[in-house]
PDB file of C-alpha atoms in Angstrom:
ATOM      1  CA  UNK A  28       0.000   0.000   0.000  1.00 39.00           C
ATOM      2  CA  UNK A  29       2.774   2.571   1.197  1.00 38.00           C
ATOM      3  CA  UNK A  30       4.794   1.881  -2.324  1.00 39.00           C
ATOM      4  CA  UNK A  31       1.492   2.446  -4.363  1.00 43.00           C
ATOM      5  CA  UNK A  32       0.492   5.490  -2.774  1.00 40.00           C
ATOM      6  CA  UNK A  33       4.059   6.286  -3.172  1.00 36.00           C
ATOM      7  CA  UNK A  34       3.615   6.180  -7.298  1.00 37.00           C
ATOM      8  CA  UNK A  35       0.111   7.718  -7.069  1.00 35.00           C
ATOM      9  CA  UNK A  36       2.106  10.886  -5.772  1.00 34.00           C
ATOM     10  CA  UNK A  37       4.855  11.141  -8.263  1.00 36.00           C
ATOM     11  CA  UNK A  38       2.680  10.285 -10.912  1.00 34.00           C
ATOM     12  CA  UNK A  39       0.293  13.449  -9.342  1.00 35.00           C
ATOM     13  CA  UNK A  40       3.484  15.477  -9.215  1.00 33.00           C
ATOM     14  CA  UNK A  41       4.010  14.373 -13.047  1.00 32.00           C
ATOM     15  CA  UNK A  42       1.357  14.986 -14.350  1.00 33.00           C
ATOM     16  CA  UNK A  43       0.682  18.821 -13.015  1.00 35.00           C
ATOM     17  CA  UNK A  44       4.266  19.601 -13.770  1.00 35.00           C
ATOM     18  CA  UNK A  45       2.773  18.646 -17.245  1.00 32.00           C
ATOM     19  CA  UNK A  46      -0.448  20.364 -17.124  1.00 34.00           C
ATOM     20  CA  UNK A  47       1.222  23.886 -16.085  1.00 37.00           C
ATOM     21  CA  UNK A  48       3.630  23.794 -18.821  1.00 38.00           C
ATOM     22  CA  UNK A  49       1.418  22.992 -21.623  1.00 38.00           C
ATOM     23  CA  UNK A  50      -1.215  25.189 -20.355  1.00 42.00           C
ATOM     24  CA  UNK A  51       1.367  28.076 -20.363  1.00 49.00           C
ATOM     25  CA  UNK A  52       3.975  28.911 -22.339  1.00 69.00           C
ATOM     26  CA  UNK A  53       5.744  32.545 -22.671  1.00 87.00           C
ATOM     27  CA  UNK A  54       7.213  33.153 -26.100  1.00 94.00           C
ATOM     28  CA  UNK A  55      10.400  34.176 -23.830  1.00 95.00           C
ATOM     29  CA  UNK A  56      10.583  30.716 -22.551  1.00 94.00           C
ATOM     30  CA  UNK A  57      10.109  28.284 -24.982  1.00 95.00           C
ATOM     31  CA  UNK A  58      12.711  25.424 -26.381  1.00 95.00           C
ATOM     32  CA  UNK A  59      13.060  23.522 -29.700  1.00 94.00           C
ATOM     33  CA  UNK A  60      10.175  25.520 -31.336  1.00 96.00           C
ATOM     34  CA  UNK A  61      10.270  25.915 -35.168  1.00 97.00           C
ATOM     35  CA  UNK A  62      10.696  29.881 -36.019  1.00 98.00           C
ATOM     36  CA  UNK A  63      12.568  32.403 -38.132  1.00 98.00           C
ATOM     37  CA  UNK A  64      14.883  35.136 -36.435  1.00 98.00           C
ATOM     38  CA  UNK A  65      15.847  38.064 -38.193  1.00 98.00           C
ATOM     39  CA  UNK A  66      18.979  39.939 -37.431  1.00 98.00           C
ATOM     40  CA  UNK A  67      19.876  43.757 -37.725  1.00 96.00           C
ATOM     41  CA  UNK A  68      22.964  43.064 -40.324  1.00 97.00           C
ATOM     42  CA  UNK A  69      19.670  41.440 -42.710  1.00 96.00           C
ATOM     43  CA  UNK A  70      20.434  38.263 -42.354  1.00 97.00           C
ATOM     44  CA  UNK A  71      17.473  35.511 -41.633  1.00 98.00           C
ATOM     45  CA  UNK A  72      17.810  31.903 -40.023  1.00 98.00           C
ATOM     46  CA  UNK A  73      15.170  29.342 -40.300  1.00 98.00           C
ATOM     47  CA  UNK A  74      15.104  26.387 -38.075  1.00 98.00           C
ATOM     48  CA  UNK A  75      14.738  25.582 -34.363  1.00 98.00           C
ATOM     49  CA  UNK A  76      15.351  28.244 -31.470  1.00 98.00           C
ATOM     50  CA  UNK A  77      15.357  28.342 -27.513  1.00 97.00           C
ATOM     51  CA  UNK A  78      14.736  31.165 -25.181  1.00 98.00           C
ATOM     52  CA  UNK A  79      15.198  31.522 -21.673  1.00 96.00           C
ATOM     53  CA  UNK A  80      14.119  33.989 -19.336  1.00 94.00           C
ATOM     54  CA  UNK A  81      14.645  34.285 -15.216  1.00 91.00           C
ATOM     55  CA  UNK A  82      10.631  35.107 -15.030  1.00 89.00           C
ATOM     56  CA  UNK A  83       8.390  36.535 -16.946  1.00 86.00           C
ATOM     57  CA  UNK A  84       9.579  39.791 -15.703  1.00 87.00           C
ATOM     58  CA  UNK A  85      13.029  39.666 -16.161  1.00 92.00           C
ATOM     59  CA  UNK A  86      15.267  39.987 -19.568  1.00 94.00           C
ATOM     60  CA  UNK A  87      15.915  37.172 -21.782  1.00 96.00           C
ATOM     61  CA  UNK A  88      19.162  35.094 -20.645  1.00 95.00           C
ATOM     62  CA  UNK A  89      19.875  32.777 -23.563  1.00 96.00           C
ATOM     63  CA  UNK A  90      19.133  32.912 -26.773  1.00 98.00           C
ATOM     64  CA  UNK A  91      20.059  29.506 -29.102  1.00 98.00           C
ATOM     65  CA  UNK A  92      19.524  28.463 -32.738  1.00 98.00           C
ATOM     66  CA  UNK A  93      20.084  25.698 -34.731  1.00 98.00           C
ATOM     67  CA  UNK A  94      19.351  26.077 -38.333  1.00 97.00           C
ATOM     68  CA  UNK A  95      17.158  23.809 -40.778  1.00 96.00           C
ATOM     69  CA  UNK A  96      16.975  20.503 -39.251  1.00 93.00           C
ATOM     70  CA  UNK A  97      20.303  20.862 -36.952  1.00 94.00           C
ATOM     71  CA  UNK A  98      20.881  19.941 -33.441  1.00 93.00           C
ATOM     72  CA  UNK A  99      23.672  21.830 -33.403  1.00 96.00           C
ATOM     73  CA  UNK A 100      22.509  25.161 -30.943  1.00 97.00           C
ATOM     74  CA  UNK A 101      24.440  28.587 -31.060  1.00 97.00           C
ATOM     75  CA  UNK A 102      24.093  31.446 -28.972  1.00 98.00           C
ATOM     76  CA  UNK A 103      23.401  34.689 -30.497  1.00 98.00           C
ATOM     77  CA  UNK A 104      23.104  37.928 -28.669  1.00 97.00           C
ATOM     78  CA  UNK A 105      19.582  39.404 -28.236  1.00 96.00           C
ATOM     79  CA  UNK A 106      20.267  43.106 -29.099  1.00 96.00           C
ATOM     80  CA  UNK A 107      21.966  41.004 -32.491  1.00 97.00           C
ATOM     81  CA  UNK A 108      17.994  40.035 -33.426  1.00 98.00           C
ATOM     82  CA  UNK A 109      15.170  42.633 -34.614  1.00 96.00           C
ATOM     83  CA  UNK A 110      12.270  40.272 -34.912  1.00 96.00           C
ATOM     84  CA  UNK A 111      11.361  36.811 -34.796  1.00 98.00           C
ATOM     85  CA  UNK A 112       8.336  34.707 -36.365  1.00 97.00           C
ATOM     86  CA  UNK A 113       7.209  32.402 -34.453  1.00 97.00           C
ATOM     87  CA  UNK A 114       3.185  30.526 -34.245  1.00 94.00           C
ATOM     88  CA  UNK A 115       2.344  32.837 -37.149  1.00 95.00           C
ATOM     89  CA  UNK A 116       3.212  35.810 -35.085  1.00 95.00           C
ATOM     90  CA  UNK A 117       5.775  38.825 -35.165  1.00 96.00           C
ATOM     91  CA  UNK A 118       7.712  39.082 -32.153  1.00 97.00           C
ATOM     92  CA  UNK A 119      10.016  42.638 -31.659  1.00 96.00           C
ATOM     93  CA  UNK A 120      13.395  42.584 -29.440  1.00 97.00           C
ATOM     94  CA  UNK A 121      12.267  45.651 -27.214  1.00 96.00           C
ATOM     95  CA  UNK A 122      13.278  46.566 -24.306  1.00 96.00           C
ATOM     96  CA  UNK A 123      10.705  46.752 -21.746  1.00 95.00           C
ATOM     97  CA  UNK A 124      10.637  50.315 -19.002  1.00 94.00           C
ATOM     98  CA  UNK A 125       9.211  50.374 -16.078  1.00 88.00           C
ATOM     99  CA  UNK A 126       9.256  49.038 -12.176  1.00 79.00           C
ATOM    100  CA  UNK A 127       7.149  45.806 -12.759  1.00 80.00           C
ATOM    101  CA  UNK A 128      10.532  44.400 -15.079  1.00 85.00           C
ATOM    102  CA  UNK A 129      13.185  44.063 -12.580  1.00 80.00           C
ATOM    103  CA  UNK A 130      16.143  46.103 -12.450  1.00 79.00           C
ATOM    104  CA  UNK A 131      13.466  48.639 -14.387  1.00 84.00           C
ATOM    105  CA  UNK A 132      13.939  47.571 -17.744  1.00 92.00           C
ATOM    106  CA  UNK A 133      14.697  44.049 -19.670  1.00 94.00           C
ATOM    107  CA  UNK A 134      14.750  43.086 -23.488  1.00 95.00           C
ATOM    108  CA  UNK A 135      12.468  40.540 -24.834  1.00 96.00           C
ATOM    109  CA  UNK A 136      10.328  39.445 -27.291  1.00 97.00           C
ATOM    110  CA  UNK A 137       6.844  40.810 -27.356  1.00 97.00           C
ATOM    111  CA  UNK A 138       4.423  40.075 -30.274  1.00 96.00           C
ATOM    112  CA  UNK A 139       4.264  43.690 -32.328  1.00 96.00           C
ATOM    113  CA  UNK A 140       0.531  43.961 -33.111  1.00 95.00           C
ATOM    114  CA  UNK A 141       0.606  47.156 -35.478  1.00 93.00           C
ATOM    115  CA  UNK A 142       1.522  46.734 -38.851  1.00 87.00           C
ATOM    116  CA  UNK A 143       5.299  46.423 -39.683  1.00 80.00           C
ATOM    117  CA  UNK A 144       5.150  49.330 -42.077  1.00 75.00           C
ATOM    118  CA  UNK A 145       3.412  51.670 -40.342  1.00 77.00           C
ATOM    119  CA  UNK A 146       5.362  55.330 -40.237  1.00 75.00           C
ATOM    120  CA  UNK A 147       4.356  56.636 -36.932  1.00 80.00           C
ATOM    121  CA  UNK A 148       5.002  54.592 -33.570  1.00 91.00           C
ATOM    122  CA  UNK A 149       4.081  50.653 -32.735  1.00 95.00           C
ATOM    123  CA  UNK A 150       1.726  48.957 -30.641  1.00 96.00           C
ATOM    124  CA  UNK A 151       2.941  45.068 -28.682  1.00 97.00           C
ATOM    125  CA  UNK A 152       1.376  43.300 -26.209  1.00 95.00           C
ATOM    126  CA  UNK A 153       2.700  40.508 -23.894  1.00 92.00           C
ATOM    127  CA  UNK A 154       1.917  38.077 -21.396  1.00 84.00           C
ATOM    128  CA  UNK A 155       2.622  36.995 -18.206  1.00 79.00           C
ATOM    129  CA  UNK A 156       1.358  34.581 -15.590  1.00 75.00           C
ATOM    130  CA  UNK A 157       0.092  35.132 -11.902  1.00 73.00           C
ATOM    131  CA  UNK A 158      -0.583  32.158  -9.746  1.00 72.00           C
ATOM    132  CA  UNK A 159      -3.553  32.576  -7.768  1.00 77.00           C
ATOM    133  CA  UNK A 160      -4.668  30.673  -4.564  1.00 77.00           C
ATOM    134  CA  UNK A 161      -5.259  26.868  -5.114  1.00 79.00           C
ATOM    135  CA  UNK A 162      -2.649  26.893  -7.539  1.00 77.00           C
ATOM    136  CA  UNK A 163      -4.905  28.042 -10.357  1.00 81.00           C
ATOM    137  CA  UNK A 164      -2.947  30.214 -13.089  1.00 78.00           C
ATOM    138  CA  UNK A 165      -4.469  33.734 -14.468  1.00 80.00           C
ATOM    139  CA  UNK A 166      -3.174  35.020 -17.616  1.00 82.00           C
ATOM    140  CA  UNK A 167      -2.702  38.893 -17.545  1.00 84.00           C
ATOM    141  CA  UNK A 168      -2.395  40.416 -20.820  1.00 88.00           C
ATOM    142  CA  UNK A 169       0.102  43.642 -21.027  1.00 91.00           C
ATOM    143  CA  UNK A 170      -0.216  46.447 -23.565  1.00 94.00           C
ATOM    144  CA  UNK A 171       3.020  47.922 -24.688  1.00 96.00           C
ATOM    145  CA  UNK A 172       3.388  51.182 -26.292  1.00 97.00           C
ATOM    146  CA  UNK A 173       6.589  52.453 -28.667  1.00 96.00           C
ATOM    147  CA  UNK A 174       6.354  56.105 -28.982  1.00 94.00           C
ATOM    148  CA  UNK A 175       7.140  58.104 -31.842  1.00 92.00           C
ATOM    149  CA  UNK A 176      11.048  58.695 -32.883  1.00 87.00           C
ATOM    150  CA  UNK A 177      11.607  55.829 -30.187  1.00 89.00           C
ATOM    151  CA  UNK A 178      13.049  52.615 -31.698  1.00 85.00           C
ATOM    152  CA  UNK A 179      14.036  50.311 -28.944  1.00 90.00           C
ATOM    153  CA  UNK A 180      11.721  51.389 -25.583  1.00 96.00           C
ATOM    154  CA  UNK A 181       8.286  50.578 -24.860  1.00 96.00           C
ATOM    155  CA  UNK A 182       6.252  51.433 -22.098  1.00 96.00           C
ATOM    156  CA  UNK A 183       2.795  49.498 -20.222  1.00 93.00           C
ATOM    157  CA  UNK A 184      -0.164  51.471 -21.580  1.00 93.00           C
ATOM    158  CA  UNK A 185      -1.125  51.590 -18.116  1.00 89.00           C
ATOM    159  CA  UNK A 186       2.042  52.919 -16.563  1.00 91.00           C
ATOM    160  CA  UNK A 187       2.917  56.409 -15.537  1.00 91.00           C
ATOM    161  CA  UNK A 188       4.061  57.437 -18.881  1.00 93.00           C
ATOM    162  CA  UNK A 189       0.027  57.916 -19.422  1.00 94.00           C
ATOM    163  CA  UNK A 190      -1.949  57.974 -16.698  1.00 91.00           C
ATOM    164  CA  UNK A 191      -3.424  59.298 -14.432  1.00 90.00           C
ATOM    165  CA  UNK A 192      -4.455  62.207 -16.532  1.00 93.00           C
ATOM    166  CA  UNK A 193      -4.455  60.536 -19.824  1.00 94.00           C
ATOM    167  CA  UNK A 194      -5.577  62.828 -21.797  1.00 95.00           C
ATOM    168  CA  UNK A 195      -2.889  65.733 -20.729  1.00 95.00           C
ATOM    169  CA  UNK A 196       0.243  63.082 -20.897  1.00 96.00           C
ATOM    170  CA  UNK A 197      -0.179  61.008 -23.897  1.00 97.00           C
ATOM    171  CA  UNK A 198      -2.055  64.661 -26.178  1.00 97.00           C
ATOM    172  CA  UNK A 199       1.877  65.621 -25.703  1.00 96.00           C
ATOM    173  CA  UNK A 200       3.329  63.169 -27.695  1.00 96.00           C
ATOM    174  CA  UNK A 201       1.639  63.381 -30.715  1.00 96.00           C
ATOM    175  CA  UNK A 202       1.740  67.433 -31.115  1.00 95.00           C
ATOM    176  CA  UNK A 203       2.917  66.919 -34.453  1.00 94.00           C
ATOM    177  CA  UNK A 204      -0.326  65.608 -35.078  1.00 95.00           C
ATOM    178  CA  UNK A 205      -2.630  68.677 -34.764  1.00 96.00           C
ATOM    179  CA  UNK A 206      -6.255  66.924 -35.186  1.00 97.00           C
ATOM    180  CA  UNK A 207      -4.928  63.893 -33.553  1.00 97.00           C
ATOM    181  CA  UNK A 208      -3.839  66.344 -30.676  1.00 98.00           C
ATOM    182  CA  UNK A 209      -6.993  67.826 -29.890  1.00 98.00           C
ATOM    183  CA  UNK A 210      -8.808  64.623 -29.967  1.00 98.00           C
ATOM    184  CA  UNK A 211      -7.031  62.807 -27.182  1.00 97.00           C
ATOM    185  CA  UNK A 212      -6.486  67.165 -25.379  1.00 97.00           C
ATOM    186  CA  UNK A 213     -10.177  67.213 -25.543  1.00 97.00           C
ATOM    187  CA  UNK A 214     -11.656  63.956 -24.589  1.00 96.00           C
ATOM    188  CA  UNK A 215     -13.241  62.706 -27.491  1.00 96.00           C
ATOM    189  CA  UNK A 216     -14.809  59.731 -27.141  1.00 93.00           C
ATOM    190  CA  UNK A 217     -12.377  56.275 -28.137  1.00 94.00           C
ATOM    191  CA  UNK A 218      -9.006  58.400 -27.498  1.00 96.00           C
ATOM    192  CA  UNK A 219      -9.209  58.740 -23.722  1.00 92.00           C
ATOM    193  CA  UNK A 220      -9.127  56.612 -21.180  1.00 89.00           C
ATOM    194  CA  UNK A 221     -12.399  56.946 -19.223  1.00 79.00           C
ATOM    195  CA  UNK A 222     -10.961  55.254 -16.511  1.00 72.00           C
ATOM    196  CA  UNK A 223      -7.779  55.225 -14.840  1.00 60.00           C
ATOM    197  CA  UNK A 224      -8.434  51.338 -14.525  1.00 61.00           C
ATOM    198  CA  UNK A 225      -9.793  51.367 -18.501  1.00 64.00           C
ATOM    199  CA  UNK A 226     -10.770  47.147 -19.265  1.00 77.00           C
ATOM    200  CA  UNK A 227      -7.644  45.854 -21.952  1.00 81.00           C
ATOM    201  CA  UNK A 228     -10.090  45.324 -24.859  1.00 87.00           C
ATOM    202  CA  UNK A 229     -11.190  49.148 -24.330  1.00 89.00           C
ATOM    203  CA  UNK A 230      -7.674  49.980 -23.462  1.00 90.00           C
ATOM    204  CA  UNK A 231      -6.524  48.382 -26.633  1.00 92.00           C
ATOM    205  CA  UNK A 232      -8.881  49.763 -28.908  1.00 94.00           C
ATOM    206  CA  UNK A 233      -8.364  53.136 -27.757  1.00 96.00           C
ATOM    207  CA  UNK A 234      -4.528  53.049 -28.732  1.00 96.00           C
ATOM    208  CA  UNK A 235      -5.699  51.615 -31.899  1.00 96.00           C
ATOM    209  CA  UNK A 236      -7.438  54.336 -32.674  1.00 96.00           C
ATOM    210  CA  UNK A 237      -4.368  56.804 -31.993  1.00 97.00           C
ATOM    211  CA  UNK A 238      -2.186  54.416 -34.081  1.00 95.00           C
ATOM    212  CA  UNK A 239      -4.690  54.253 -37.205  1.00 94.00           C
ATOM    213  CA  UNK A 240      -5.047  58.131 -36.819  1.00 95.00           C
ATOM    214  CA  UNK A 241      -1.411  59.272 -36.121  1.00 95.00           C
ATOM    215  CA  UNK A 242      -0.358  56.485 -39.148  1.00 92.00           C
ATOM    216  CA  UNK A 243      -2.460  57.904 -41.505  1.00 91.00           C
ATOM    217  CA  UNK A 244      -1.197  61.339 -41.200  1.00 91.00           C
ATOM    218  CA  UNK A 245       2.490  59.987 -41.316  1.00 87.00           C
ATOM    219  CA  UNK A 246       1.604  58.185 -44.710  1.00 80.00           C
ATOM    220  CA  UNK A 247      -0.485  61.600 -46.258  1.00 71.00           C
ATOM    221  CA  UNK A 248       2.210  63.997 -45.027  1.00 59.00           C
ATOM    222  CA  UNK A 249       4.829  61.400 -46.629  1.00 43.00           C
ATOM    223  CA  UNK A 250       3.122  61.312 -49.972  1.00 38.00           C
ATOM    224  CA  UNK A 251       2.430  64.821 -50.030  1.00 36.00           C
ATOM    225  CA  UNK A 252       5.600  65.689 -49.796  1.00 33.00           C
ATOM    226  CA  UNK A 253       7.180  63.753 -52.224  1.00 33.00           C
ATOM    227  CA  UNK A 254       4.122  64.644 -54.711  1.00 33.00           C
ATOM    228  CA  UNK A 255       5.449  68.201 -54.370  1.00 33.00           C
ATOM    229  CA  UNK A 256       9.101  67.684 -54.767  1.00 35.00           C
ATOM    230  CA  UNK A 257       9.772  69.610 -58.374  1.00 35.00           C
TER     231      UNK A 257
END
């Protein structure tokens, strides 16, 4: 009896080691997943890739790579990649501000959900994972935002970099942008945040709006300026 309960717990131990890690899995934690990494010099690998992070609020450690159908692993640098494809996804090497990443900052991969060739500033989300009482896992989803004429930093969406006072803080960074300016100056309904504590779908949607607003004007001011060139 004592050696059967005995297997009854390790096979209980087995088995929810199991169920957490194929329940979860953070894009900055994964190993021997099929993907393509492109680098800053241009050049692209195809094949298999691991990443490993401390937590999912810490920097990546490790990145390895083996190409095609290789086991054959090498490191590269992180701040060597620019993107990564991966699950059918884009995935930016950003580095992460604020006091939830520890140390303040850390660079990882978080999936860019704005178009690539957009001309004005980038939206990314991310996840990470919160264990709750009983054991039970909760998914929180995290808005990222890359501000105009910033290439590497992003910051929460619901950091201090925006609110409180939303519509005073984030108005200043697109002054370029004199409609788009007055919209989120003056309230308008879909570019504030009516709450401090604004739900992510609203949240989201609201910065979409800013995007598709300040990217158009990027993209008109671009082709009216080379429409004018004599």
């Amino acid at each position: 009896y004592f050696i059967s309960m005995k297997y009854i717990v390790l096979l209980s131990i087995l088995f929810t080691t199991y169920s957490c890690n194929t329940s979860y899995q953070n894009v900055n934690n994964i190993r021997g997943q099929v993907a393509t990494l492109k680098f800053k010099n241009g050049q692209t690998l195809q094949g298999n890739i691991h990443i490993e992070s401390l937590s999912d609020y810490s920097g990546v450690r490790n990145v390895l790579f083996a190409e095609g159908n290789s086991n054959n692993y090498t490191s590269y640098p992180i701040l060597d990649i620019d993107e990564m494809f991966y699950n059918g996804s884009t995935y930016a090497v950003r580095r992460i501000v604020g006091p939830e990443m520890f140390g303040g900052n850390g660079i990882r991969f978080i999936r860019q959900i704005t178009q690539p060739n957009s001309k004005g500033f980038h939206l990314y989300e991310s996840e990470s994972k919160e264990m709750l009482a009983g054991g039970k896992v909760q998914i929180e989803m995290h808005l990222y935002v890359q501000l105009p004429n910033n290439k590497s930093d992003v910051y929460d969406a619901q950091s201090d970099w925006f609110i409180p006072n939303f519509n005073e803080k984030t108005a200043n960074y697109f002054q370029d942008c004199p409609v788009l300016f007055q919209k989120i100056k003056n309230k308008q309904k879909g570019y504030f945040y009516a709450l401090v504590n604004q739900g992510e779908i609203q949240r989201k949607q609201v910065w979409m709006n800013i995007w598709n607003d300040y990217n158009k004007y990027k993209n008109y001011n671009i082709i009216e300026v080379i429409y004018y060139i004599p």
